[in-house]
Amino acid sequence: MTKWDKRDDMLVHTDEPFNAEPPTPALAERLTTPLDAFYSRNHGPIPRVDPAAWRLEVDGLVERPARLSLEELRSRFPAHEVIATLQCAGNRRAELIEVRDIPGEDPWRSGAVSTASWTGARLSDVLSEAGLRPEAAHVAFGAPDMVREADPPQPYGGSIPVAKATADEVLLAWAMNGHPLPAVHGAPLRAIVPGWIGARSVKWLDRVTAQAEPSGGYFQAVAYRMLPPDADPSRCGPGSGIPLGPVALTCDILRPEHGSRVPPGPTEITGYAFAGDGRGVARVDVSPDAGRTWTQAKLDAPASPWAWQHWRTTLVLPEGEAEIVARAWDGAGATHPESPAALWNPRGYANTSWGRLRLTCRR
């Protein structure tokens, strides 16, 4: 095992803050991702929080502000379990960097997406006990991890609209895949906002604030916003661009690994498709020849409205170089863009172009 009990073959983009992703075949093995393979995205050093001294502050536009220990959370609120996929907004940024450079951003490949079974209290139950006031329109999350990329440095945070915060699927989670939440994934408590970009599932959560406006913090007002292709991020102030929330329809190939060598003939291709915020995936098509011809893949039934769906098909590949592509369709008959060139943006977010796999077929 490497740092933070991760697999030895994790691709580590930075040690501090720790940012790492697994090889894609590790994501194809099961519906839920093992803890040692789950991607890790951080903006500052991972804090060491004493669970005994930790408290969650619930404040802002509530009638009864609260200060809760982990034991009080677990004893006063029913535990719920949600299977949910988390995806970094920068997943597959490396493909956008191939179109045009994106300085200062980690070149995530295809592994910044993982799925777990999360256990915790519903945020809606906590807000209800606190007496959420009618004028509250957003719920902000606060955490102690200090982020140097903000100027001046500030603790990490973000917010979601009240309509999402009070939905049954949003949790204050203390367990992951049946195990206590690891430090690298936010122990003792983290928010889980299924169907939304991973940045909104704030780790090491220590404050929940009901308020009239979205969070004014750096990671809500400046970062994680979709800028136009011609924008200069260094000149864009708070509120520029489109704030990222629900994950757009996406599809990718997990196995075989990109660039690998396989024998000619029948080859099983596996991957996942995901439509955030509870939208379903209706179909996945796979092409053995860069999109000239297509075959329909077998698509697994969803484990929950908030989880990816694995798919698989067998293609007969001739000797030589092969470019395999995959695309998904949602229940409204919509699909996603063919090329990352159509999606390039100056921070490298939301690459939802067709999944692509290049193989060498040789005996």
XYZ file of C-alpha atoms in Angstrom:
363
model
C 0.000 0.000 0.000
C 1.095 3.573 -0.695
C 0.304 6.791 1.145
C -3.152 6.890 2.786
C -3.551 3.111 2.280
C -4.012 3.392 -1.471
C -3.004 0.821 -4.083
C 0.617 0.732 -5.172
C -0.390 1.444 -8.774
C -2.343 4.638 -8.076
C -1.389 7.506 -10.376
C -0.388 10.244 -7.917
C -0.653 13.708 -9.419
C 0.544 15.544 -6.293
C 1.661 14.361 -2.853
C 0.656 17.561 -1.040
C -2.192 18.073 -1.465
C -2.759 14.388 -2.112
C -4.414 13.866 -5.488
C -4.470 10.372 -6.961
C -6.529 8.114 -9.217
C -6.573 4.340 -9.793
C -5.896 2.539 -13.066
C -9.223 2.253 -14.861
C -9.431 -1.586 -14.774
C -9.704 -1.317 -10.965
C -13.001 0.519 -11.431
C -14.466 -2.246 -13.605
C -14.198 -5.054 -11.069
C -17.296 -4.315 -8.982
C -20.164 -1.869 -8.562
C -18.666 -0.215 -5.488
C -15.049 0.868 -5.558
C -12.730 -0.598 -2.888
C -11.405 1.976 -0.430
C -7.836 1.466 -1.618
C -8.827 2.317 -5.215
C -11.248 5.210 -4.599
C -9.853 8.402 -6.126
C -8.659 11.200 -3.847
C -9.094 14.895 -4.683
C -7.875 17.518 -2.232
C -7.073 21.217 -2.353
C -5.089 21.414 0.880
C -3.329 19.186 3.408
C -5.499 16.422 4.826
C -6.456 17.498 8.362
C -6.160 15.119 11.294
C -9.393 15.563 13.220
C -9.893 14.195 16.739
C -13.322 12.506 16.587
C -13.814 12.916 20.342
C -13.313 16.680 20.230
C -15.004 17.234 16.843
C -18.388 18.953 16.700
C -20.739 19.845 13.849
C -22.108 23.394 14.027
C -25.561 23.873 12.484
C -26.328 27.576 12.224
C -27.506 30.430 10.026
C -31.176 30.703 9.053
C -32.429 28.100 11.509
C -34.635 28.470 14.572
C -32.578 26.187 16.797
C -28.819 26.282 16.121
C -27.076 23.097 17.231
C -23.640 21.794 18.112
C -23.536 18.030 17.640
C -20.954 15.369 18.429
C -20.592 12.342 16.195
C -22.228 10.201 18.888
C -25.195 12.595 19.041
C -25.595 12.504 15.262
C -25.616 8.718 15.256
C -28.005 8.364 18.198
C -30.485 11.149 17.419
C -30.941 10.640 13.680
C -31.816 7.474 11.743
C -28.980 6.039 9.670
C -29.555 5.776 5.933
C -27.507 4.155 3.175
C -27.090 5.499 -0.347
C -25.046 3.979 -3.189
C -23.673 6.996 -5.020
C -21.011 7.777 -7.592
C -18.690 10.719 -6.978
C -16.919 12.283 -9.946
C -14.365 15.070 -9.908
C -15.279 17.950 -12.209
C -11.770 17.614 -13.679
C -12.097 13.933 -14.582
C -10.588 13.271 -18.050
C -8.952 16.703 -18.108
C -5.905 15.135 -19.793
C -7.946 14.787 -22.995
C -8.760 18.497 -22.911
C -5.080 19.300 -22.331
C -4.294 17.406 -25.549
C -6.546 19.904 -27.355
C -4.927 22.945 -25.714
C -2.776 23.352 -22.621
C -4.453 24.119 -19.278
C -1.712 25.468 -16.999
C -1.903 24.949 -13.275
C -4.468 22.131 -13.309
C -3.851 18.450 -12.562
C -3.974 16.279 -15.713
C -6.572 13.814 -14.470
C -7.062 10.824 -16.718
C -10.195 8.656 -16.474
C -9.956 7.503 -12.849
C -11.313 10.522 -10.930
C -14.670 8.782 -10.551
C -15.663 6.104 -8.028
C -18.725 4.631 -6.356
C -19.365 3.716 -2.729
C -22.128 2.784 -0.352
C -22.377 5.721 2.068
C -23.988 5.586 5.517
C -25.063 8.559 7.581
C -27.843 10.873 8.677
C -29.996 12.653 6.148
C -29.109 16.327 5.983
C -32.843 17.027 5.727
C -33.416 15.432 9.156
C -30.729 17.591 10.756
C -32.090 20.755 9.138
C -35.623 19.852 10.154
C -34.648 19.450 13.804
C -32.791 22.751 13.644
C -35.890 24.459 12.240
C -34.945 25.576 8.737
C -36.398 29.042 8.151
C -38.450 29.849 5.007
C -35.992 32.497 3.785
C -33.136 29.946 3.596
C -32.380 29.258 -0.082
C -28.942 27.627 0.175
C -27.041 25.402 2.587
C -23.292 25.978 2.896
C -20.731 23.421 4.051
C -17.596 24.375 5.977
C -14.441 22.381 6.673
C -11.056 22.975 8.359
C -8.715 22.110 5.469
C -6.862 25.276 4.487
C -6.467 25.975 0.772
C -3.489 27.946 -0.456
C -4.730 28.473 -4.006
C -7.332 30.911 -2.700
C -5.978 34.419 -2.133
C -5.832 34.897 0.794
C -5.819 31.219 1.867
C -9.145 30.074 3.298
C -10.828 26.885 4.512
C -12.519 24.753 1.878
C -16.279 25.046 1.471
C -19.224 25.289 -0.878
C -23.000 25.272 -0.968
C -26.024 23.652 -2.585
C -29.582 24.943 -3.031
C -32.081 24.120 -0.297
C -34.111 22.005 -2.741
C -31.141 19.636 -3.079
C -30.072 19.896 0.574
C -33.499 18.703 1.743
C -33.699 15.808 -0.727
C -33.637 12.348 0.858
C -30.432 11.228 -0.854
C -28.141 13.919 0.625
C -26.261 12.539 3.637
C -23.930 13.558 6.408
C -21.890 10.376 6.113
C -19.725 8.674 8.718
C -19.193 5.345 6.903
C -18.103 4.216 3.454
C -18.577 0.685 2.085
C -19.491 -0.497 5.581
C -16.286 0.858 7.171
C -15.694 3.981 9.240
C -14.893 6.887 6.959
C -11.103 6.975 6.341
C -9.201 10.187 7.087
C -8.355 10.657 3.396
C -12.067 10.590 2.551
C -13.233 13.037 5.191
C -13.399 11.430 8.650
C -15.155 11.854 10.925
C -17.971 13.287 8.756
C -18.484 14.414 5.188
C -21.333 15.603 3.018
C -22.505 13.308 0.241
C -24.422 15.129 -2.493
C -25.348 12.380 -4.977
C -25.512 13.309 -8.638
C -23.494 16.505 -8.197
C -19.806 17.149 -8.807
C -17.550 15.770 -6.084
C -16.514 19.278 -5.017
C -19.915 19.748 -3.341
C -19.500 16.613 -1.167
C -17.347 18.490 1.330
C -15.007 16.389 3.488
C -14.074 16.860 7.188
C -17.351 18.679 7.557
C -17.616 20.843 10.680
C -20.256 23.434 9.788
C -23.650 23.468 8.042
C -25.054 26.964 7.510
C -28.482 27.814 6.115
C -28.370 31.119 4.242
C -30.155 33.253 1.674
C -27.337 33.304 -0.904
C -24.850 30.748 -2.269
C -21.503 30.441 -0.516
C -19.196 33.351 -1.202
C -16.113 31.176 -0.716
C -13.491 30.687 -3.392
C -14.642 27.198 -4.409
C -18.205 28.307 -5.008
C -17.783 31.862 -6.284
C -14.539 31.543 -8.309
C -13.508 27.911 -8.865
C -15.746 25.117 -10.181
C -17.391 27.475 -12.637
C -17.571 26.820 -16.378
C -15.868 29.688 -18.186
C -16.126 30.479 -21.916
C -13.229 29.138 -24.044
C -11.789 32.627 -24.561
C -11.867 33.605 -20.868
C -8.701 34.260 -18.838
C -9.236 32.648 -15.398
C -6.776 35.079 -13.790
C -9.025 37.978 -14.818
C -12.352 36.396 -13.911
C -13.804 37.588 -10.633
C -16.369 36.012 -8.319
C -19.545 35.005 -10.097
C -18.014 34.598 -13.553
C -19.153 31.655 -15.636
C -21.667 28.922 -14.849
C -21.532 27.294 -11.381
C -21.098 23.537 -11.682
C -23.617 21.337 -9.899
C -25.304 18.251 -11.392
C -23.007 15.905 -13.340
C -23.684 15.862 -17.092
C -24.320 12.589 -18.963
C -21.039 10.789 -19.494
C -19.662 7.433 -20.590
C -16.176 5.933 -20.528
C -14.250 2.716 -21.192
C -12.562 1.077 -18.206
C -11.086 -2.178 -19.529
C -8.829 -2.991 -21.338
C -6.571 -0.155 -20.238
C -5.828 2.594 -22.730
C -2.741 1.855 -24.839
C -2.554 -1.827 -23.923
C -1.827 -4.739 -26.240
C -4.370 -7.527 -26.803
C -4.496 -10.480 -29.196
C -6.681 -10.099 -32.297
C -10.122 -11.667 -32.118
C -12.941 -11.468 -29.575
C -12.158 -8.858 -26.890
C -14.431 -7.918 -24.008
C -14.816 -4.156 -23.575
C -16.251 -2.853 -20.293
C -17.040 0.612 -19.027
C -19.544 2.779 -17.198
C -22.193 5.363 -17.984
C -23.545 7.937 -15.564
C -26.141 10.669 -15.679
C -26.016 12.876 -12.601
C -28.786 14.150 -10.352
C -30.929 11.057 -10.696
C -31.269 10.968 -14.490
C -31.100 7.476 -15.941
C -28.949 5.965 -18.687
C -31.062 4.232 -21.336
C -28.473 2.840 -23.774
C -24.760 2.553 -24.488
C -23.325 2.132 -27.989
C -19.776 0.945 -28.693
C -17.858 1.231 -31.955
C -14.752 -0.815 -32.902
C -13.760 1.603 -35.683
C -13.815 5.150 -34.249
C -17.546 5.599 -34.821
C -18.142 4.266 -38.340
C -20.193 1.288 -37.101
C -21.866 0.657 -33.742
C -23.049 -2.187 -31.526
C -25.278 -1.898 -28.480
C -23.664 -2.883 -25.187
C -25.302 -4.814 -22.364
C -26.123 -2.246 -19.683
C -26.414 -3.235 -16.025
C -29.511 -2.157 -14.137
C -28.826 0.800 -11.822
C -28.125 -0.036 -8.181
C -29.602 3.341 -7.272
C -30.616 6.516 -9.122
C -27.314 8.010 -7.971
C -24.874 5.334 -9.151
C -23.074 4.639 -12.392
C -24.111 1.699 -14.546
C -21.488 -0.705 -15.820
C -21.758 -2.004 -19.367
C -19.957 -4.604 -21.482
C -19.747 -5.940 -24.988
C -17.472 -8.251 -26.992
C -15.876 -6.902 -30.162
C -13.972 -8.928 -32.755
C -10.842 -6.874 -33.393
C -8.561 -7.387 -36.410
C -4.791 -7.289 -36.186
C -3.354 -3.776 -36.058
C -4.294 -0.570 -34.279
C -7.869 -0.133 -33.027
C -9.722 2.942 -31.814
C -12.802 2.006 -29.811
C -15.343 4.645 -28.790
C -18.417 4.543 -26.557
C -21.387 6.864 -26.140
C -24.422 6.844 -23.851
C -28.023 7.982 -24.211
C -30.298 9.131 -21.417
C -34.024 8.557 -21.016
C -34.836 11.678 -23.048
C -32.869 10.360 -26.029
C -30.022 12.842 -25.510
C -26.365 11.915 -25.896
C -23.048 13.707 -25.335
C -20.401 15.338 -27.572
C -18.086 13.322 -29.775
C -14.878 15.281 -29.267
C -13.150 16.976 -26.311
C -12.328 19.836 -28.696
C -15.992 20.874 -28.534
C -15.814 21.038 -24.737
C -12.463 22.734 -24.093
C -12.589 25.343 -21.346
C -9.772 27.169 -19.529
C -10.089 25.210 -16.275
C -10.596 21.809 -17.879
C -13.917 20.881 -16.334
C -16.672 18.502 -17.434
C -15.093 16.537 -20.272
C -18.086 14.383 -21.165
C -17.014 13.511 -24.705
C -17.212 9.945 -26.034
C -15.074 7.452 -24.172
C -12.045 6.509 -26.303
C -9.695 3.543 -26.146
C -6.702 2.879 -28.377
C -5.395 -0.669 -28.493
C -2.677 -2.554 -30.320
C -3.946 -5.936 -31.528
C -0.978 -8.290 -31.956
C -0.364 -11.949 -31.195
